[in-house]
Amino acid sequence: MALSAFTTVTSIRLAMLISYLEMSVSSPALYPAPPATDNESDGMLWKTTQTEPYDVTMFAVEVTGQISGGDFGSRDRWTTPHEVKPLPSRAVCWDAVAPFNDGNGSDITPSAQTSPGWSWQATVWSWRSILQMFTAMLGIVGNSLVIIVLFTRRELSRSTDTLIGALAAADLLASVFMIPLPMPLTVPSSVLGQVYCKVIYTSMFLWVSFNASIFTLTAIAVERYIAVAYPFQFKHLVTRKRVIVVIVANWIFGFMVTSFDFKITKFNNSTNHCVTVFPSTEVQMLIGTTLFLMLFVIPTLLSLTMQALTARALYRQSLVFRNESSQEGLSNPSARHLAARKRVLQMLFIVVIIFIVCWAPSQCFYFVYNIGLLPDSYLYSPLNSALVVLSFGNSCANPIIYTVRYPDFRAAIGELFSSKKGKASAPLFSERTDGKSLKSLESVDV
């Protein structure tokens, strides 16, 4: 399913890029400005006004007018005020763009009426775009290494390895989908234009990947608790088939959470723009609150609770084996078993903390915006851009944590690039448990 989604979005992106390149080599005067006249049609006033050459400052003024619900007709664009809405606040924050120019200072930005096809903005590579691209590349490389290492040990993998592999796959797809693309000024009224508004404009697959990553991280915390608190029942409760079902369910649920974008995002035939229209302020507040609870509050509380219960279970088990461990050291199977679980627990706790650090600011500000406590201009502010880039950083953070905090992962990475490759004898993130340690752990009341 994830591969099919990746192929679909990649095809759309390639089509957009080809169209952009064709426009770039064509004549700069393809789109003449419409005459400065006022015409009344079907009871709606359409207005165009000739102005001085367009620059980035005027673009900011125009965006402010759009946000405030004013007339977005200060340029040679035709639109109706009631149809213009802010961009999706969950969408990727792309940079401002440079205007079309004929080389003599005359602005020739295409209007919706004279350019029903694709017309493109010139991308400005500011600090946001550079950081976003760097984060995407780092996430692609790091998560690919995690997947490759786990794939080489697939015959030895346990549930934890499978879930961490699924987490890396979700972060890998998110890293791919966050790569900046050229953005269109106008979209054609065709099937491709409709797909663009519903899929690319809303960054749907990017957010589905993020959602799947969040839900998978929560599933790992629950799986670790069951493994530590109920070691003898673990093999019967957490089977490979159930783990796969959970992974697929995470993706389906992640899509369902984001599916509201299909309803509120529309193609405006009058202006050839994608617009976001909430039915009412109450609906926007409901959607914002639901997203905040399902994508941050509940996963965070559940993960932290499972981590705390797991640590408590490990502590009680360590008290039982303290005397035995002090006498036999790491030669004792139960002591080695507890030490391995403690290392994995500490590493996963850091993963959860980094997730909170990366996502808490943007999620909280977005929630406050949706309930009406922040103005619409927040969506276009440098603060929102910085918080979005910070949240994207979570996609490349996990491989770094594995490398720094988990020696076995560093050794596995070294084996990939070593000429002398030995055969792995144990899972990477899971521990093998023999009969003696299981019986000992079973006697502990947690």
Coordinates of C-alpha atoms in Angstrom, one line a residue:
M1 CA 0.0 0.0 0.0
A2 CA 2.8 2.4 0.9
L3 CA 4.7 1.5 -2.3
S4 CA 1.6 2.1 -4.4
A5 CA 1.0 5.5 -2.8
F6 CA 4.6 6.5 -3.3
T7 CA 4.5 5.5 -7.0
T8 CA 1.3 7.6 -7.5
V9 CA 2.6 10.7 -5.9
T10 CA 5.9 10.4 -7.6
S11 CA 4.2 10.2 -11.0
I12 CA 2.2 13.4 -10.2
R13 CA 5.3 15.2 -9.1
L14 CA 7.2 14.2 -12.3
A15 CA 4.2 15.5 -14.4
M16 CA 4.3 18.8 -12.5
L17 CA 8.0 19.1 -13.0
I18 CA 7.8 18.4 -16.7
S19 CA 5.1 21.0 -17.1
Y20 CA 7.2 23.5 -15.1
L21 CA 10.2 22.9 -17.4
E22 CA 8.1 23.4 -20.5
M23 CA 6.8 26.7 -19.2
S24 CA 10.3 27.8 -18.3
V25 CA 11.6 27.5 -21.9
S26 CA 8.5 29.1 -23.5
S27 CA 8.1 32.8 -24.3
P28 CA 7.8 35.0 -21.2
A29 CA 4.9 36.9 -22.8
L30 CA 2.6 33.9 -23.0
Y31 CA 0.1 35.4 -20.5
P32 CA -1.0 39.0 -21.4
A33 CA -2.7 40.9 -18.6
P34 CA -6.5 41.4 -19.0
P35 CA -7.9 44.8 -19.6
A36 CA -8.6 47.1 -16.6
T37 CA -12.3 46.9 -16.6
D38 CA -15.1 46.0 -14.2
N39 CA -17.7 43.5 -15.5
E40 CA -20.8 42.2 -13.7
S41 CA -21.8 38.6 -14.4
D42 CA -24.3 36.4 -12.6
G43 CA -24.6 38.9 -9.8
M44 CA -20.9 38.9 -8.9
L45 CA -18.4 41.7 -9.5
W46 CA -15.1 40.7 -11.1
K47 CA -12.5 43.3 -10.8
T48 CA -9.0 43.8 -12.2
T49 CA -6.7 46.7 -11.7
Q50 CA -3.5 47.5 -13.5
T51 CA -0.7 48.3 -11.1
E52 CA 3.0 49.0 -11.0
P53 CA 5.5 46.1 -11.4
Y54 CA 4.9 43.3 -8.9
D55 CA 7.5 42.5 -6.2
V56 CA 7.8 40.4 -3.1
T57 CA 6.5 43.2 -0.8
M58 CA 3.4 43.5 -2.9
F59 CA 3.0 39.7 -2.6
A60 CA 3.0 40.0 1.2
V61 CA 0.4 42.7 1.1
E62 CA -1.7 40.5 -1.3
V63 CA -1.5 37.5 1.0
T64 CA -2.5 39.7 4.0
G65 CA -5.5 40.8 2.1
Q66 CA -6.4 37.2 1.3
I67 CA -6.1 36.1 4.9
S68 CA -8.3 38.9 6.1
G69 CA -11.0 38.0 3.6
G70 CA -10.5 41.2 1.6
D71 CA -10.5 41.5 -2.2
F72 CA -7.6 39.5 -3.7
G73 CA -7.8 41.6 -6.9
S74 CA -5.0 44.2 -6.4
R75 CA -3.1 42.3 -9.1
D76 CA -4.2 41.1 -12.5
R77 CA -6.0 38.1 -11.0
W78 CA -9.7 37.7 -10.9
T79 CA -11.4 36.2 -7.9
T80 CA -14.3 36.5 -5.6
P81 CA -13.6 37.4 -1.9
H82 CA -15.9 34.8 -0.3
E83 CA -14.1 31.9 -2.1
V84 CA -10.6 32.9 -1.0
K85 CA -9.5 31.0 2.1
P86 CA -6.1 30.5 3.9
L87 CA -3.9 27.7 2.8
P88 CA -4.2 24.5 4.8
S89 CA -2.4 25.2 8.0
R90 CA -1.1 21.6 8.1
A91 CA 0.4 22.0 4.6
V92 CA 4.1 22.4 4.0
C93 CA 5.2 26.0 4.4
W94 CA 6.7 26.8 1.1
D95 CA 8.6 30.0 0.5
A96 CA 7.4 33.2 -1.1
V97 CA 7.9 33.4 -4.9
A98 CA 9.3 35.8 -7.4
P99 CA 6.9 37.3 -9.9
F100 CA 6.9 36.7 -13.7
N101 CA 8.5 39.5 -15.5
D102 CA 9.1 40.2 -19.2
G103 CA 12.6 41.7 -18.6
N104 CA 11.5 45.3 -18.9
G105 CA 9.9 45.7 -15.5
S106 CA 6.4 44.8 -16.6
D107 CA 4.7 42.1 -14.6
I108 CA 3.1 39.4 -16.6
T109 CA 1.8 37.1 -13.8
P110 CA -0.9 35.0 -15.5
S111 CA -4.5 35.6 -14.7
A112 CA -7.0 32.8 -14.2
Q113 CA -9.0 33.7 -17.2
T114 CA -6.1 34.0 -19.7
S115 CA -4.0 31.0 -18.4
P116 CA -6.3 28.0 -17.6
G117 CA -3.2 25.7 -17.6
W118 CA -0.2 25.4 -15.4
S119 CA 1.7 28.5 -14.5
W120 CA 4.6 28.4 -12.1
Q121 CA 6.1 30.4 -9.3
A122 CA 9.8 30.9 -9.1
T123 CA 11.1 29.2 -5.9
V124 CA 13.2 31.2 -3.5
W125 CA 15.7 29.1 -1.6
S126 CA 15.5 30.7 1.9
W127 CA 16.6 29.2 5.2
R128 CA 13.3 27.2 5.4
S129 CA 13.7 25.5 2.1
I130 CA 17.4 24.7 2.8
L131 CA 16.7 23.2 6.2
Q132 CA 13.7 21.3 4.9
M133 CA 15.8 19.8 2.0
F134 CA 18.7 19.0 4.4
T135 CA 16.3 17.3 6.8
A136 CA 14.7 15.3 4.0
M137 CA 18.1 14.1 2.7
L138 CA 19.2 13.1 6.2
G139 CA 16.0 11.3 6.8
I140 CA 16.2 9.4 3.6
V141 CA 19.8 8.2 4.2
G142 CA 19.3 7.4 7.9
N143 CA 16.1 5.5 7.7
S144 CA 17.3 3.7 4.6
L145 CA 20.2 2.4 6.6
V146 CA 17.9 1.2 9.4
I147 CA 15.7 -0.7 6.9
I148 CA 18.7 -2.3 5.2
V149 CA 20.2 -3.4 8.5
L150 CA 16.9 -4.9 9.7
F151 CA 16.4 -6.6 6.3
T152 CA 19.7 -8.4 6.6
R153 CA 18.5 -9.8 9.9
R154 CA 14.9 -10.5 8.8
E155 CA 15.2 -14.2 9.6
L156 CA 16.1 -13.4 13.2
S157 CA 13.7 -10.5 13.6
R158 CA 11.2 -10.3 16.5
S159 CA 8.2 -8.0 17.0
T160 CA 10.3 -5.0 18.1
D161 CA 12.5 -5.2 15.1
T162 CA 9.5 -5.4 12.8
L163 CA 7.9 -2.4 14.4
I164 CA 11.1 -0.3 14.3
G165 CA 11.4 -1.2 10.7
A166 CA 7.8 0.0 10.1
L167 CA 8.7 3.2 11.9
A168 CA 11.7 3.7 9.7
A169 CA 9.7 3.1 6.6
A170 CA 7.1 5.7 7.6
D171 CA 9.8 8.2 8.4
L172 CA 11.5 7.4 5.1
L173 CA 8.3 8.1 3.1
A174 CA 7.8 11.3 5.1
S175 CA 11.3 12.4 4.2
V176 CA 10.7 11.8 0.5
F177 CA 7.4 13.7 0.5
M178 CA 8.8 16.7 2.3
I179 CA 11.3 17.5 -0.5
P180 CA 10.3 21.0 -1.8
L181 CA 8.7 21.2 -5.2
P182 CA 8.0 24.2 -7.6
M183 CA 4.5 25.5 -6.8
P184 CA 2.0 26.6 -9.4
L185 CA 0.3 29.9 -9.7
T186 CA -2.6 28.5 -11.6
V187 CA -3.9 24.9 -11.9
P188 CA -5.7 23.5 -15.0
S189 CA -9.3 22.5 -14.7
S190 CA -8.5 18.9 -15.6
V191 CA -8.3 15.6 -13.8
L192 CA -4.6 16.3 -13.0
G193 CA -5.5 19.6 -11.6
Q194 CA -8.2 18.1 -9.4
V195 CA -5.7 15.4 -8.2
Y196 CA -3.2 18.1 -7.5
C197 CA -5.6 20.0 -5.2
K198 CA -6.7 16.9 -3.3
V199 CA -3.2 15.3 -3.0
I200 CA -0.3 17.6 -3.6
Y201 CA -1.7 20.9 -2.4
T202 CA -2.8 19.3 0.9
S203 CA 0.4 17.3 1.3
M204 CA -1.8 14.3 2.0
F205 CA 0.8 11.5 1.8
L206 CA 3.3 13.5 3.8
W207 CA 0.8 13.8 6.7
V208 CA -0.4 10.2 6.3
S209 CA 3.3 9.1 6.7
F210 CA 3.7 11.3 9.8
N211 CA 0.5 9.8 11.3
A212 CA 1.6 6.3 10.6
S213 CA 5.0 7.1 12.3
I214 CA 3.2 8.5 15.4
F215 CA 0.9 5.5 15.7
T216 CA 3.8 3.0 15.2
L217 CA 5.8 4.7 17.9
T218 CA 2.9 4.3 20.3
A219 CA 2.6 0.6 19.3
I220 CA 6.3 0.1 20.1
A221 CA 5.8 1.4 23.6
V222 CA 2.8 -0.9 24.2
E223 CA 4.7 -3.9 22.7
R224 CA 7.7 -3.3 25.0
Y225 CA 5.4 -3.1 28.1
I226 CA 3.8 -6.5 27.2
A227 CA 7.3 -8.0 26.6
V228 CA 8.6 -6.8 30.0
A229 CA 5.5 -7.1 32.2
Y230 CA 4.2 -10.4 30.8
P231 CA 7.3 -12.2 29.3
F232 CA 5.8 -15.7 29.4
Q233 CA 2.6 -14.7 27.7
F234 CA 4.3 -12.4 25.2
K235 CA 4.8 -15.0 22.5
H236 CA 1.1 -15.8 22.5
L237 CA -0.1 -12.2 22.7
V238 CA 2.3 -10.6 20.2
T239 CA 2.6 -12.8 17.1
R240 CA 4.0 -11.8 13.7
K241 CA 0.6 -11.8 12.1
R242 CA -0.8 -9.5 14.8
V243 CA 2.2 -7.1 14.4
I244 CA 1.6 -6.9 10.6
V245 CA -2.1 -6.2 11.2
V246 CA -1.2 -3.4 13.6
I247 CA 1.2 -1.9 11.1
V248 CA -1.4 -1.9 8.3
A249 CA -4.0 -0.5 10.7
N250 CA -1.7 2.3 11.6
W251 CA -1.5 3.4 7.9
I252 CA -5.3 3.0 7.4
F253 CA -6.0 5.0 10.5
G254 CA -3.4 7.6 9.5
F255 CA -5.2 8.1 6.2
M256 CA -8.6 8.3 7.9
V257 CA -7.4 11.1 10.2
T258 CA -6.2 13.1 7.2
S259 CA -9.2 12.3 4.9
F260 CA -11.0 15.5 6.0
D261 CA -8.7 17.4 3.6
F262 CA -10.7 15.8 0.7
K263 CA -13.8 17.6 1.9
I264 CA -12.6 21.0 2.7
T265 CA -10.1 21.4 -0.2
K266 CA -11.7 22.4 -3.5
F267 CA -10.7 23.5 -7.0
N268 CA -11.9 27.0 -7.8
N269 CA -12.9 27.1 -11.5
S270 CA -13.1 30.9 -11.6
T271 CA -9.5 31.5 -10.5
N272 CA -7.8 28.2 -11.3
H273 CA -6.6 28.0 -7.7
C274 CA -6.9 25.3 -5.0
V275 CA -8.8 26.7 -2.0
T276 CA -9.5 25.5 1.5
V277 CA -13.1 26.2 2.7
F278 CA -14.3 25.2 6.2
P279 CA -18.0 24.9 6.4
S280 CA -18.0 27.0 9.6
T281 CA -15.8 28.1 12.4
E282 CA -17.2 25.4 14.6
V283 CA -16.2 22.7 12.1
Q284 CA -12.6 24.1 12.0
M285 CA -12.5 24.1 15.8
L286 CA -13.8 20.5 15.9
I287 CA -11.2 19.3 13.3
G288 CA -8.4 21.1 15.1
T289 CA -9.3 19.7 18.5
T290 CA -9.6 16.2 17.0
L291 CA -6.2 16.3 15.3
F292 CA -4.6 17.7 18.5
L293 CA -6.0 14.8 20.6
M294 CA -5.4 12.0 18.1
L295 CA -2.0 13.0 16.8
F296 CA -0.3 14.3 19.9
V297 CA -2.1 14.2 23.3
I298 CA -3.3 10.6 23.2
P299 CA -0.1 9.1 21.6
T300 CA 2.1 11.1 23.9
L301 CA 0.2 10.2 27.1
L302 CA 0.0 6.5 26.1
S303 CA 3.6 6.3 25.2
L304 CA 4.8 7.9 28.4
T305 CA 2.5 5.8 30.5
M306 CA 3.7 2.6 28.9
Q307 CA 7.3 3.7 29.3
A308 CA 6.7 4.4 33.0
L309 CA 5.0 1.0 33.6
T310 CA 7.8 -0.8 31.7
A311 CA 10.4 0.9 33.8
R312 CA 8.5 0.0 37.0
A313 CA 8.4 -3.7 35.9
L314 CA 12.1 -3.7 35.1
Y315 CA 12.9 -2.2 38.4
R316 CA 11.0 -4.9 40.3
Q317 CA 12.6 -7.6 38.3
S318 CA 16.1 -6.1 39.0
L319 CA 15.4 -6.2 42.7
V320 CA 14.7 -10.0 42.5
F321 CA 18.0 -10.6 40.7
R322 CA 20.2 -8.1 42.5
N323 CA 21.9 -10.6 44.7
E324 CA 22.3 -13.1 41.9
S325 CA 23.7 -10.5 39.5
S326 CA 26.2 -9.2 42.1
Q327 CA 27.6 -12.7 42.4
E328 CA 27.6 -13.9 38.8
G329 CA 27.7 -10.6 36.9
L330 CA 26.9 -10.6 33.2
S331 CA 27.4 -14.4 33.1
N332 CA 23.9 -14.8 34.6
P333 CA 21.3 -15.2 31.9
S334 CA 18.6 -13.3 33.7
A335 CA 21.0 -10.4 34.4
R336 CA 22.0 -10.2 30.7
H337 CA 18.3 -10.3 29.8
L338 CA 17.4 -7.4 32.0
A339 CA 20.4 -5.4 30.9
A340 CA 19.4 -5.8 27.2
R341 CA 15.9 -4.8 27.9
K342 CA 17.0 -1.8 29.9
R343 CA 19.2 -0.6 27.0
V344 CA 16.3 -0.9 24.6
L345 CA 13.9 0.9 27.0
Q346 CA 16.3 3.8 27.5
M347 CA 16.8 4.2 23.8
L348 CA 13.0 4.1 23.1
F349 CA 12.4 6.6 25.9
I350 CA 14.8 9.0 24.3
V351 CA 12.9 8.5 21.0
V352 CA 9.6 9.4 22.7
I353 CA 11.2 12.5 24.3
I354 CA 12.6 13.7 20.9
F355 CA 9.2 13.2 19.4
I356 CA 7.6 15.4 22.0
V357 CA 10.3 18.1 21.6
C358 CA 9.8 18.2 17.8
W359 CA 6.0 18.0 17.6
A360 CA 4.7 19.7 20.8
P361 CA 5.4 23.4 19.7
S362 CA 3.8 23.1 16.2
Q363 CA 0.9 21.0 17.4
C364 CA 0.1 23.3 20.3
F365 CA 0.3 26.5 18.2
Y366 CA -1.8 24.9 15.5
F367 CA -4.5 23.9 18.0
V368 CA -4.5 27.4 19.5
Y369 CA -4.9 28.8 15.9
N370 CA -7.8 26.4 15.1
I371 CA -9.8 27.5 18.2
G372 CA -9.5 31.1 17.2
L373 CA -6.9 32.4 19.7
L374 CA -4.3 33.2 17.0
P375 CA -4.9 35.3 13.9
D376 CA -4.8 33.8 10.3
S377 CA -1.5 35.7 9.7
Y378 CA 0.2 33.1 12.0
L379 CA 0.1 30.6 9.1
Y380 CA 2.5 32.8 7.1
S381 CA 4.7 33.9 10.0
P382 CA 8.4 33.0 10.5
L383 CA 7.4 31.3 13.8
N384 CA 5.1 28.9 12.1
S385 CA 7.8 28.1 9.5
A386 CA 10.4 27.4 12.2
L387 CA 8.0 25.1 14.1
V388 CA 7.1 23.2 11.0
V389 CA 10.8 22.6 10.2
L390 CA 11.3 21.5 13.8
S391 CA 8.5 18.9 13.5
F392 CA 9.9 17.6 10.3
G393 CA 13.2 17.0 12.0
N394 CA 11.7 14.1 13.9
S395 CA 11.8 12.0 10.7
C396 CA 15.6 12.0 10.7
A397 CA 16.2 11.9 14.5
N398 CA 15.6 8.2 15.2
P399 CA 18.5 6.8 13.2
I400 CA 20.8 9.3 15.0
I401 CA 19.5 8.1 18.4
Y402 CA 20.0 4.5 17.4
T403 CA 23.6 5.3 16.4
V404 CA 24.5 7.2 19.5
R405 CA 22.6 5.2 22.1
Y406 CA 22.7 1.6 20.8
P407 CA 26.1 -0.1 20.3
D408 CA 24.6 -3.1 18.5
F409 CA 23.2 -0.8 15.8
R410 CA 26.6 0.8 15.3
A411 CA 28.1 -2.6 15.0
A412 CA 25.5 -3.6 12.4
I413 CA 26.2 -0.4 10.4
G414 CA 29.9 -1.2 10.5
E415 CA 29.2 -4.7 9.2
L416 CA 27.4 -3.3 6.2
F417 CA 30.5 -1.5 5.0
S418 CA 33.0 -4.1 6.2
S419 CA 34.7 -6.5 3.8
K420 CA 34.5 -9.2 6.4
K421 CA 30.8 -9.7 7.0
G422 CA 29.8 -12.3 9.6
K423 CA 26.4 -13.9 9.9
A424 CA 24.2 -12.2 12.6
S425 CA 23.3 -14.5 15.5
A426 CA 20.6 -12.4 17.2
P427 CA 17.9 -9.9 16.5
L428 CA 19.0 -6.2 16.5
F429 CA 16.5 -4.5 18.8
S430 CA 14.9 -7.6 20.4
E431 CA 16.5 -10.0 22.9
R432 CA 16.5 -13.7 22.8
T433 CA 15.2 -15.3 26.0
D434 CA 16.1 -18.8 27.1
G435 CA 14.0 -21.0 29.3
K436 CA 15.9 -20.2 32.5
S437 CA 15.5 -16.5 32.3
L438 CA 11.8 -16.8 31.3
K439 CA 11.0 -18.9 34.3
S440 CA 12.9 -16.5 36.6
L441 CA 11.0 -13.5 35.2
E442 CA 7.7 -15.3 35.4
S443 CA 8.1 -15.5 39.1
V444 CA 8.2 -11.8 39.5
D445 CA 4.9 -10.1 40.4
V446 CA 4.6 -6.9 38.4

